[in-house]
mmCIF file of C-alpha atoms in Angstrom:
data_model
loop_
_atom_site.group_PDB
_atom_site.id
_atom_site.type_symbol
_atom_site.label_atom_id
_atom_site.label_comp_id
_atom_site.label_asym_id
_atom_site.label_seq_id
_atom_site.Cartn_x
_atom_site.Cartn_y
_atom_site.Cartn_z
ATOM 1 C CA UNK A 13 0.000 0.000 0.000
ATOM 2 C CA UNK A 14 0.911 3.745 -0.834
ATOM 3 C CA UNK A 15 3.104 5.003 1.937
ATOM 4 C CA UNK A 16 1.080 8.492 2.083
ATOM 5 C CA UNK A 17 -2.463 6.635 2.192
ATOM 6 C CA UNK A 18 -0.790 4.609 5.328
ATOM 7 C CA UNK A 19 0.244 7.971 7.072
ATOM 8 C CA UNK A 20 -3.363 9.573 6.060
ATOM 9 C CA UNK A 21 -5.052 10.809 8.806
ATOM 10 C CA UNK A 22 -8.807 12.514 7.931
ATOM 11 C CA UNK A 23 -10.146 14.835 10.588
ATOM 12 C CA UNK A 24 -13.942 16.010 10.712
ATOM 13 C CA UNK A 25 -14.239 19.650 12.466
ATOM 14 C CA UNK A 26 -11.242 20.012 11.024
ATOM 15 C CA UNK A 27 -11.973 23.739 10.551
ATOM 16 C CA UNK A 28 -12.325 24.199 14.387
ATOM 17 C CA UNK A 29 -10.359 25.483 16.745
ATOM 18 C CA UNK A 30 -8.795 22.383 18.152
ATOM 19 C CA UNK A 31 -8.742 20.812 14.772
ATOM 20 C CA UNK A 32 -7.211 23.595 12.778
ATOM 21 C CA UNK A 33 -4.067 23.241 15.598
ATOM 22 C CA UNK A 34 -4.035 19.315 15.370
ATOM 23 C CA UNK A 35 -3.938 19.477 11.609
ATOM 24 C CA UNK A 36 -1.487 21.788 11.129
ATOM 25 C CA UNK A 37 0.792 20.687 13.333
ATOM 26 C CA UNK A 38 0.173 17.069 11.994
ATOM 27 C CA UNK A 39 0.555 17.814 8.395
ATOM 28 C CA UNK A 40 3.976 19.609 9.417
ATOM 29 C CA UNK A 41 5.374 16.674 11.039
ATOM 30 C CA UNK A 42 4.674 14.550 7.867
ATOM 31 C CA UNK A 43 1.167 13.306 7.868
ATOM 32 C CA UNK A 44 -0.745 13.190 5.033
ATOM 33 C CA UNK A 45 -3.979 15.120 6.943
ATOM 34 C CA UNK A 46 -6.990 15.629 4.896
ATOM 35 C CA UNK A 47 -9.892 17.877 6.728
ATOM 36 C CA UNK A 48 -13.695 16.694 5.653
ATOM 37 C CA UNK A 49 -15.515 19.917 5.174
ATOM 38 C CA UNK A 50 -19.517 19.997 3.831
ATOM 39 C CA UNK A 51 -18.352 23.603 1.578
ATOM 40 C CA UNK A 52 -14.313 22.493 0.181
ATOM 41 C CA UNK A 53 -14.443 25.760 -1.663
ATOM 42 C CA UNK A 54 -15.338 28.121 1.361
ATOM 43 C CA UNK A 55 -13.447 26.425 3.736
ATOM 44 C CA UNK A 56 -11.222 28.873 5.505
ATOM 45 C CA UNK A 57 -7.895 29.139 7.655
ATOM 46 C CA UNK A 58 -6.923 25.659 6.323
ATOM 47 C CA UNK A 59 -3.226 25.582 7.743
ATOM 48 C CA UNK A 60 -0.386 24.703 5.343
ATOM 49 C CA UNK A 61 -0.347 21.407 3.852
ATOM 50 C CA UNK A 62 -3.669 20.306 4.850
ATOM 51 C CA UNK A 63 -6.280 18.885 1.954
ATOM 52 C CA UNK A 64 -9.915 19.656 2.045
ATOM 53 C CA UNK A 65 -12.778 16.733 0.962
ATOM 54 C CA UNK A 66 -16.021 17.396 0.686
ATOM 55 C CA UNK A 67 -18.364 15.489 2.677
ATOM 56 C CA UNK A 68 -22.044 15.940 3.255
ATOM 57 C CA UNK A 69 -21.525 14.877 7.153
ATOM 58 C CA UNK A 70 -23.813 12.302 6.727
ATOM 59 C CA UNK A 71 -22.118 9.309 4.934
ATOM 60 C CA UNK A 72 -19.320 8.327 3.745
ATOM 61 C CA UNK A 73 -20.064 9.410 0.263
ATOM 62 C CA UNK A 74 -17.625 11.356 -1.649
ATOM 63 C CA UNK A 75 -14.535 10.352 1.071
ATOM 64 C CA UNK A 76 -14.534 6.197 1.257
ATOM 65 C CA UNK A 77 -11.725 5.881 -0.970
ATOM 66 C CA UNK A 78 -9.482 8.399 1.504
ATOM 67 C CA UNK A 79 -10.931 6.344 4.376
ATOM 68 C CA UNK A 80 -9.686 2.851 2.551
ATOM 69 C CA UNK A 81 -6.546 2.254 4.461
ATOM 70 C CA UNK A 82 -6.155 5.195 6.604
ATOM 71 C CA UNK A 83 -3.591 5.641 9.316
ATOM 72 C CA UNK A 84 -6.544 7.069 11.037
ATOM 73 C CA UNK A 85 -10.490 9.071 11.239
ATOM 74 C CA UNK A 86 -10.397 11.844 14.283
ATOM 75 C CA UNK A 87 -13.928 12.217 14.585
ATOM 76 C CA UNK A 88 -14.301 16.251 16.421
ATOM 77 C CA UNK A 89 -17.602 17.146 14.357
ATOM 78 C CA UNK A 90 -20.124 18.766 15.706
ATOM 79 C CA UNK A 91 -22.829 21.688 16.415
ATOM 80 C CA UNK A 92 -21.426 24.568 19.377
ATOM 81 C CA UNK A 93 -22.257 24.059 23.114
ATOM 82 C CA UNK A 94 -22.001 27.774 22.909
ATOM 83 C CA UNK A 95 -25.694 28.512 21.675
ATOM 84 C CA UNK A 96 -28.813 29.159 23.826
ATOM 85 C CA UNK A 97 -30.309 25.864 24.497
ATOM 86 C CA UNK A 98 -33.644 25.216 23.907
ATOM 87 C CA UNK A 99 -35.398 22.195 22.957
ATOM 88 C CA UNK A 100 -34.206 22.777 19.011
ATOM 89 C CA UNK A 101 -30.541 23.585 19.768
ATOM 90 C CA UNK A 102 -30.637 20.360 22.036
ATOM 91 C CA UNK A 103 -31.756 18.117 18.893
ATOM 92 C CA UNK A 104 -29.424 20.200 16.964
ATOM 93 C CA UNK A 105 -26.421 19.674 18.753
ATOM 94 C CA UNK A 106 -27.179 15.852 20.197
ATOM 95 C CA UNK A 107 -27.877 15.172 16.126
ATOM 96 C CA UNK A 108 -24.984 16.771 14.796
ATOM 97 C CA UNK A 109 -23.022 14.561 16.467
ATOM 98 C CA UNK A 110 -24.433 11.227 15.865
ATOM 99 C CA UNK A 111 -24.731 11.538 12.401
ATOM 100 C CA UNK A 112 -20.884 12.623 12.153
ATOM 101 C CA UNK A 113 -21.077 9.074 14.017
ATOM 102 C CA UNK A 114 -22.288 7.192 11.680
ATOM 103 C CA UNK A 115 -20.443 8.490 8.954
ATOM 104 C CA UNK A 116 -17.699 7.394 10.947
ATOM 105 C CA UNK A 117 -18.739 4.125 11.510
ATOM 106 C CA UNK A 118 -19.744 3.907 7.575
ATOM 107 C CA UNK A 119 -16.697 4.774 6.026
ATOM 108 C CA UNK A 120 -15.295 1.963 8.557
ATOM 109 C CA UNK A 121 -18.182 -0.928 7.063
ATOM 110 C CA UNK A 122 -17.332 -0.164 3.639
ATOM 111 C CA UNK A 123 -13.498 0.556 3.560
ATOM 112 C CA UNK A 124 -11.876 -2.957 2.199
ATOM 113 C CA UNK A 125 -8.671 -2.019 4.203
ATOM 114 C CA UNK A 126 -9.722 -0.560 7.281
ATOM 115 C CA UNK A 127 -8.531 2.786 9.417
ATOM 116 C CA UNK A 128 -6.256 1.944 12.111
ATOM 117 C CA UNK A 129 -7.710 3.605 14.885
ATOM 118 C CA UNK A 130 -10.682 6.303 15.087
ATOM 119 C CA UNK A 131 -9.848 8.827 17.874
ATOM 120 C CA UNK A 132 -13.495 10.246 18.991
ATOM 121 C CA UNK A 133 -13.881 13.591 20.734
ATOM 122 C CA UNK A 134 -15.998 14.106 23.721
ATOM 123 C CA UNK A 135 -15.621 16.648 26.789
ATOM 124 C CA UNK A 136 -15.203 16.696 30.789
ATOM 125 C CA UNK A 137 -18.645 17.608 30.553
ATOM 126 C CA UNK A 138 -19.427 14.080 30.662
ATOM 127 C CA UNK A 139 -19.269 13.548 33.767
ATOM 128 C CA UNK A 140 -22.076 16.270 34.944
ATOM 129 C CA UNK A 141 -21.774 18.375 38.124
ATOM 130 C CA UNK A 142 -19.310 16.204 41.195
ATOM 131 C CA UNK A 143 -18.368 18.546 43.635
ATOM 132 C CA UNK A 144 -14.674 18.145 44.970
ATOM 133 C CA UNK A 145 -14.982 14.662 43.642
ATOM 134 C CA UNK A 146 -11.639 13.318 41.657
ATOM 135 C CA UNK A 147 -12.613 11.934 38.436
ATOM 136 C CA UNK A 148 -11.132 9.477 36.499
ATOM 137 C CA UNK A 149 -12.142 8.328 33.373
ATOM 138 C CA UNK A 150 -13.697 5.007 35.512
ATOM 139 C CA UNK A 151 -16.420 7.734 36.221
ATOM 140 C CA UNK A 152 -19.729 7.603 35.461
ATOM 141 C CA UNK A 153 -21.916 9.765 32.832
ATOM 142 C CA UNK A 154 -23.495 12.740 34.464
ATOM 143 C CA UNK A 155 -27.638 12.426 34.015
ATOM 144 C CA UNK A 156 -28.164 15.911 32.597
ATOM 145 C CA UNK A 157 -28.305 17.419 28.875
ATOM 146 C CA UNK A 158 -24.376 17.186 28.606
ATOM 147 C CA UNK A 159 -23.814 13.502 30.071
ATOM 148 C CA UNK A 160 -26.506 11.943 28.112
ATOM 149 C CA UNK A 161 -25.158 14.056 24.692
ATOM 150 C CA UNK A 162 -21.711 13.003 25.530
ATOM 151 C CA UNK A 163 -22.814 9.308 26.149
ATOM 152 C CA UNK A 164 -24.224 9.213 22.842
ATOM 153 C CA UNK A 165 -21.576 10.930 21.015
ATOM 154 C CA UNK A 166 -19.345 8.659 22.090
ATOM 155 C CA UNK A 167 -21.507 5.262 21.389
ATOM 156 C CA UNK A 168 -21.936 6.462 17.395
ATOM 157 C CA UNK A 169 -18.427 5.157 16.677
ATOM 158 C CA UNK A 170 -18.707 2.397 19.319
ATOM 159 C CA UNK A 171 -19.398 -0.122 16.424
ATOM 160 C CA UNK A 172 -15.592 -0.013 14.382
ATOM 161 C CA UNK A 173 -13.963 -2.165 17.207
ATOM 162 C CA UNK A 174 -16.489 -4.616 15.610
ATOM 163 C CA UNK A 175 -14.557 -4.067 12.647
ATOM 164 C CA UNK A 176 -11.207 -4.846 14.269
ATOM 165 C CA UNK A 177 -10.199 -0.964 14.511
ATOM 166 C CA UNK A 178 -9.017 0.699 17.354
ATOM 167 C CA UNK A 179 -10.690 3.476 18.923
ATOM 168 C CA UNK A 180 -9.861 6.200 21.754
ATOM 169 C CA UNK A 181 -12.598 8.473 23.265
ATOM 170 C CA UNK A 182 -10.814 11.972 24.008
ATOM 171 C CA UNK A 183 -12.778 13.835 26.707
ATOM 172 C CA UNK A 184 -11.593 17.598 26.486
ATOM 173 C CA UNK A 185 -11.063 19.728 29.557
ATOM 174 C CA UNK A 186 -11.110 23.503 28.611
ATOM 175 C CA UNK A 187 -8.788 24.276 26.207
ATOM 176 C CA UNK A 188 -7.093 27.327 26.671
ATOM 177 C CA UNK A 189 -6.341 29.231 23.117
ATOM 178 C CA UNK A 190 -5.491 32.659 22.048
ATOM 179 C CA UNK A 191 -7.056 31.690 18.868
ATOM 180 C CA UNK A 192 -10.696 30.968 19.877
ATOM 181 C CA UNK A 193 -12.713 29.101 22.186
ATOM 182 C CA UNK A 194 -13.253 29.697 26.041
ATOM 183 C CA UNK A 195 -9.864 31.574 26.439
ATOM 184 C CA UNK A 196 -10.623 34.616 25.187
ATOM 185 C CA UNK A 197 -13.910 35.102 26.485
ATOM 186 C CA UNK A 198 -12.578 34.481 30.236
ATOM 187 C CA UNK A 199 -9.407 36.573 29.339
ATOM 188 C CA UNK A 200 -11.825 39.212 28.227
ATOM 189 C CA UNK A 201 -13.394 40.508 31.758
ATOM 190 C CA UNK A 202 -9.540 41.018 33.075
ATOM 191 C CA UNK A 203 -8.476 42.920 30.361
ATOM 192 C CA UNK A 204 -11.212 45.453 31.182
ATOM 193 C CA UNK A 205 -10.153 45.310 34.818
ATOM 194 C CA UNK A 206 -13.441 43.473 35.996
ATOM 195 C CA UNK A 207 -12.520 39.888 36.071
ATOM 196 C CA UNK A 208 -12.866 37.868 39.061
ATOM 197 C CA UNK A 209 -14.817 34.183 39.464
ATOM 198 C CA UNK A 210 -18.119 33.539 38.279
ATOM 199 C CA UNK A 211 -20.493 32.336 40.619
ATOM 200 C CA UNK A 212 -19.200 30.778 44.114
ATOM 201 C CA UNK A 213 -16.052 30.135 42.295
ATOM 202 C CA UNK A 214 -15.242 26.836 43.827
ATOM 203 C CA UNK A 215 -16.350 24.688 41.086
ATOM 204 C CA UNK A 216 -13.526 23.024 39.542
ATOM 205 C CA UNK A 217 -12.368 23.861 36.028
ATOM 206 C CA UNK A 218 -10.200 20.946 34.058
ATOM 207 C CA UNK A 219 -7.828 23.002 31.475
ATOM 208 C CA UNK A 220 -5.410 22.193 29.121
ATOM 209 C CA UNK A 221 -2.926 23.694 26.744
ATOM 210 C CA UNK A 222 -3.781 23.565 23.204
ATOM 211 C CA UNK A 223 -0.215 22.199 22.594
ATOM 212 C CA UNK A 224 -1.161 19.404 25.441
ATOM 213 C CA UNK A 225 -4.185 18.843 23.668
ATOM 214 C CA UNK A 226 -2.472 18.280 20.228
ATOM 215 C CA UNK A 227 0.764 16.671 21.288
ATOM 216 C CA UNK A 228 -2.284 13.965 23.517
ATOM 217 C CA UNK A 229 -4.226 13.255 20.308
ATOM 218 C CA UNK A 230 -1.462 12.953 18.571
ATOM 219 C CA UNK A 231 -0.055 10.719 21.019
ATOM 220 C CA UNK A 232 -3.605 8.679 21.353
ATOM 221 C CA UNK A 233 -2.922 7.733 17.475
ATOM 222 C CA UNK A 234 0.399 6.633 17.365
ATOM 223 C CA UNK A 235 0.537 4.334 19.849
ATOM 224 C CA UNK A 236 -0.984 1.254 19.585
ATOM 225 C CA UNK A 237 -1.643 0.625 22.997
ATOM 226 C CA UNK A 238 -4.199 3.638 23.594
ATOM 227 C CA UNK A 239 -7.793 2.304 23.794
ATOM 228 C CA UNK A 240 -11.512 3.175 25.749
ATOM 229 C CA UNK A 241 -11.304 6.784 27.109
ATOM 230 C CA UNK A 242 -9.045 9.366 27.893
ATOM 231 C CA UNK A 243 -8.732 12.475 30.105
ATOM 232 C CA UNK A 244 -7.441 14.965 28.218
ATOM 233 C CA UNK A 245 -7.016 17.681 30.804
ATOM 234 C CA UNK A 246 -3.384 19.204 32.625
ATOM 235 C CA UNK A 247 -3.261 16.865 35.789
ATOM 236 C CA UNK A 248 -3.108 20.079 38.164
ATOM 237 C CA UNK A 249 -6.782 21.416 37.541
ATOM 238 C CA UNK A 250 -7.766 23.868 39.581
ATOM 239 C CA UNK A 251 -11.020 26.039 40.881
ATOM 240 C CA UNK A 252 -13.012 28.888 39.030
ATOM 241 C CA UNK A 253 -11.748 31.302 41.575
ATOM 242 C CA UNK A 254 -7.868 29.887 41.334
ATOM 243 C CA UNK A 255 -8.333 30.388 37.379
ATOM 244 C CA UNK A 256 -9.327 33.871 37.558
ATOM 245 C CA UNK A 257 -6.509 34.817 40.236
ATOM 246 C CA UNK A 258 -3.799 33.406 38.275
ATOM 247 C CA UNK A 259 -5.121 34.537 35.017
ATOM 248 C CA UNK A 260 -5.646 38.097 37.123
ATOM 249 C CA UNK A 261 -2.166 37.517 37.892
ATOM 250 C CA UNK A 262 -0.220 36.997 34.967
ATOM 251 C CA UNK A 263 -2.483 39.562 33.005
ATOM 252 C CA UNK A 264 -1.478 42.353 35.908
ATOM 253 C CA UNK A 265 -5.365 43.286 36.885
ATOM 254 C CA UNK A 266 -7.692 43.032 39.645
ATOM 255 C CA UNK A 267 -9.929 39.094 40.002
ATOM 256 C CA UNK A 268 -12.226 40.253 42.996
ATOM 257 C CA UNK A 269 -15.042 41.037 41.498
ATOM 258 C CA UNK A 270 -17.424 37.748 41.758
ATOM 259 C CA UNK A 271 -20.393 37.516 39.048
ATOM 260 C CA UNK A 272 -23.278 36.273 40.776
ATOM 261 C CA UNK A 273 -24.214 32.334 39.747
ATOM 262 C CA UNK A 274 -27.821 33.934 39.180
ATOM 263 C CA UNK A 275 -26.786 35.757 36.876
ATOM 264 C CA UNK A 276 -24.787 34.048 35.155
ATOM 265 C CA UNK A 277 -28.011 31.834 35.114
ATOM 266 C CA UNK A 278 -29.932 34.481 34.099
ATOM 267 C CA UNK A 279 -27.862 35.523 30.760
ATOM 268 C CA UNK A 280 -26.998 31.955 29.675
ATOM 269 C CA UNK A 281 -29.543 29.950 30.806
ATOM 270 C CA UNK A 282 -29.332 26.026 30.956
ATOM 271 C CA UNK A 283 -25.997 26.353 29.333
ATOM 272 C CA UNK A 284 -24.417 28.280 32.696
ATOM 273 C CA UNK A 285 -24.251 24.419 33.495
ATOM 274 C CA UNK A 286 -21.015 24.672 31.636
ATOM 275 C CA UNK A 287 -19.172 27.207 33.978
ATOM 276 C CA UNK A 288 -21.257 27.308 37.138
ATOM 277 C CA UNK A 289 -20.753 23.402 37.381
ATOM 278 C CA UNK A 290 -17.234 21.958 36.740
ATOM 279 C CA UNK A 291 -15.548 18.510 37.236
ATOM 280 C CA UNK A 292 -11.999 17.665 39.126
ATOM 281 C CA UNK A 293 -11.218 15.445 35.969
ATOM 282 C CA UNK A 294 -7.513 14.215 35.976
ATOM 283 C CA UNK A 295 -6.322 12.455 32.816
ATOM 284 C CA UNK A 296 -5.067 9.202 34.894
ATOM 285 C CA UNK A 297 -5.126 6.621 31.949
ATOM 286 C CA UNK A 298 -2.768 9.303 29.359
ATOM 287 C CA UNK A 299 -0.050 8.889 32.397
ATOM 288 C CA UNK A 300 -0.516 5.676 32.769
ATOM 289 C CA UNK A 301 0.201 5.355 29.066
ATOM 290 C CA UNK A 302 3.854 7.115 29.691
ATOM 291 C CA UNK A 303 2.618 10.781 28.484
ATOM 292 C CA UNK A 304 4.509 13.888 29.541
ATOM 293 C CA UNK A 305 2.596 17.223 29.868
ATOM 294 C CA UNK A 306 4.645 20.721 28.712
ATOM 295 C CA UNK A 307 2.077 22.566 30.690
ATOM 296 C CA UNK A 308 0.932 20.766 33.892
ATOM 297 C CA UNK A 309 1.222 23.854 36.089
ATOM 298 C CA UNK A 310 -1.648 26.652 35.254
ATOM 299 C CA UNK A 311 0.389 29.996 35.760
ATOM 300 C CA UNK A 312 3.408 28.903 33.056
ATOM 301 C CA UNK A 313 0.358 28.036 30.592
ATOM 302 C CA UNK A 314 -1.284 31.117 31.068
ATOM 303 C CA UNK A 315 2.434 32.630 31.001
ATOM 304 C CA UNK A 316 2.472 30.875 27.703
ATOM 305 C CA UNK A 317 -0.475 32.084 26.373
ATOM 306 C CA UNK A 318 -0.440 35.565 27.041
#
């Protein structure tokens, strides 16, 4: 077989944050990387060396014949958390996801050499609201909108280990970016010399380096041994209100000045779930597996970062 289809890796949500940093960096180390995108001509921001198939994020059609002996699918696709959530977004963002799913699990049926492994995303958010509890990934799903989406999510791809092909559930902490996502937004409050924590502040808040996060996925697919889920959060996390003084910190302003949980509650509605509520998730089975984290301390991330 070709070399370059055996070093192929094919990434849906490719054109998001994390997977615009995992596919550039993977196409620069090598990799053949080919991002799945529903509009190839619009797509955007495609880093360097990175292809662009269209897909209709349904099926397989139009992209079997890049599956057919792939290195490996990294399955990220699907609708934004960060939308008001009523009933419609709910269905929106719960569907999005399965059918990415079973497009995965498609491509997997009908390639005649299979993908070696399929690496499928899923968050912290899992694991619903636990209090000081330390969570592995032996945990539980939570019972509310997130657990039960994530709990899905995860069980659309469940069916290529049928097929003989590895698979690795990443579940995402909060990523900390410059170029997008949470970051920015929780950045944002300091920089106008109002941040502080947002409700009670002791809910816990897993974090991770993007280059943690990419170096970990990358990680998950090269070595052979990495199965069932994964942590992927910085093994120090640390509170809401710890966050905000570090980030206060680092950024030289003020962090004292709480936002009310009912407000919070008030402007974002179900969704304040996401930062009123937070999980002490450590990533126990990625160290177990021999992985070293550049950033396991907060305050030389956010040194990092900023």
């Amino acid at each position: 077989m070709d070399a370059n289809v055996q070093r192929r890796i094919i990434i849906t949500g490719g054109t998001g944050l994390i997977g615009q940093a995992l596919s550039g960096r993977l196409a620069a180390s090598g990799y053949d990387v080919v991002v799945l995108s529903r509009d190839p001509a619009s797509a955007s921001d495609i880093p360097p060396g990175v292809r662009v198939a269209g897909w209709d994020a349904r099926t397989s059609q139009g992209w079997i014949g890049l599956a057919n002996g792939a290195l490996a699918i990294v399955n990220l696709a699907g609708a934004s958390l960060r939308r008001w959530w009523t009933a419609g977004n709910k269905r929106l963002i719960r569907e999005s996801r399965l059918r990415v799913g079973r497009a995965v699990v498609d491509a997997v049926e009908r390639a005649s050499t299979k993908p070696q492994v399929v690496i499928q995303a899923s968050g912290t958010g899992a694991y619903g609201p636990r209090g000081d509890e330390i969570i592995t990934e032996e945990a539980d799903f939570g019972d509310g909108f997130l657990g039960r989406t994530a709990k899905a999510w995860e069980a659309s791809t469940a069916a290529v280990e049928e097929h003989g092909v590895r698979r690795a559930v990443i579940r995402s902490g909060v990523v900390l970016s410059t170029e997008g996502g949470a970051f920015p937004l929780l950045a944002l409050p300091h920089r106008l010399f109002v941040g502080g924590p947002l409700g009670s502040g002791d809910q816990w808040l897993p974090w991770i380096h993007m280059e943690d996060e990419v170096r970990a996925i990358r990680f998950l697919i090269e070595n052979e041994d990495a199965q069932g889920p994964f942590n992927l959060s910085a093994p120090n996390p640390v509170t809401n209100a710890r966050f905000s003084r570090a980030l206060g910190r680092v950024m030289g302003r003020p962090s004292y000045l709480r936002v009310p949980g009912f407000l919070v509650r008030l402007v974002l509605g179900e969704m304040s779930t996401v930062v009123l509520d937070g999980q002490c998730a450590v990533p126990q089975r990625l160290l177990d597996q021999g992985f070293t984290f550049r950033f396991s301390e907060l305050k030389p991330a956010l040194q990092d970062l900023l």
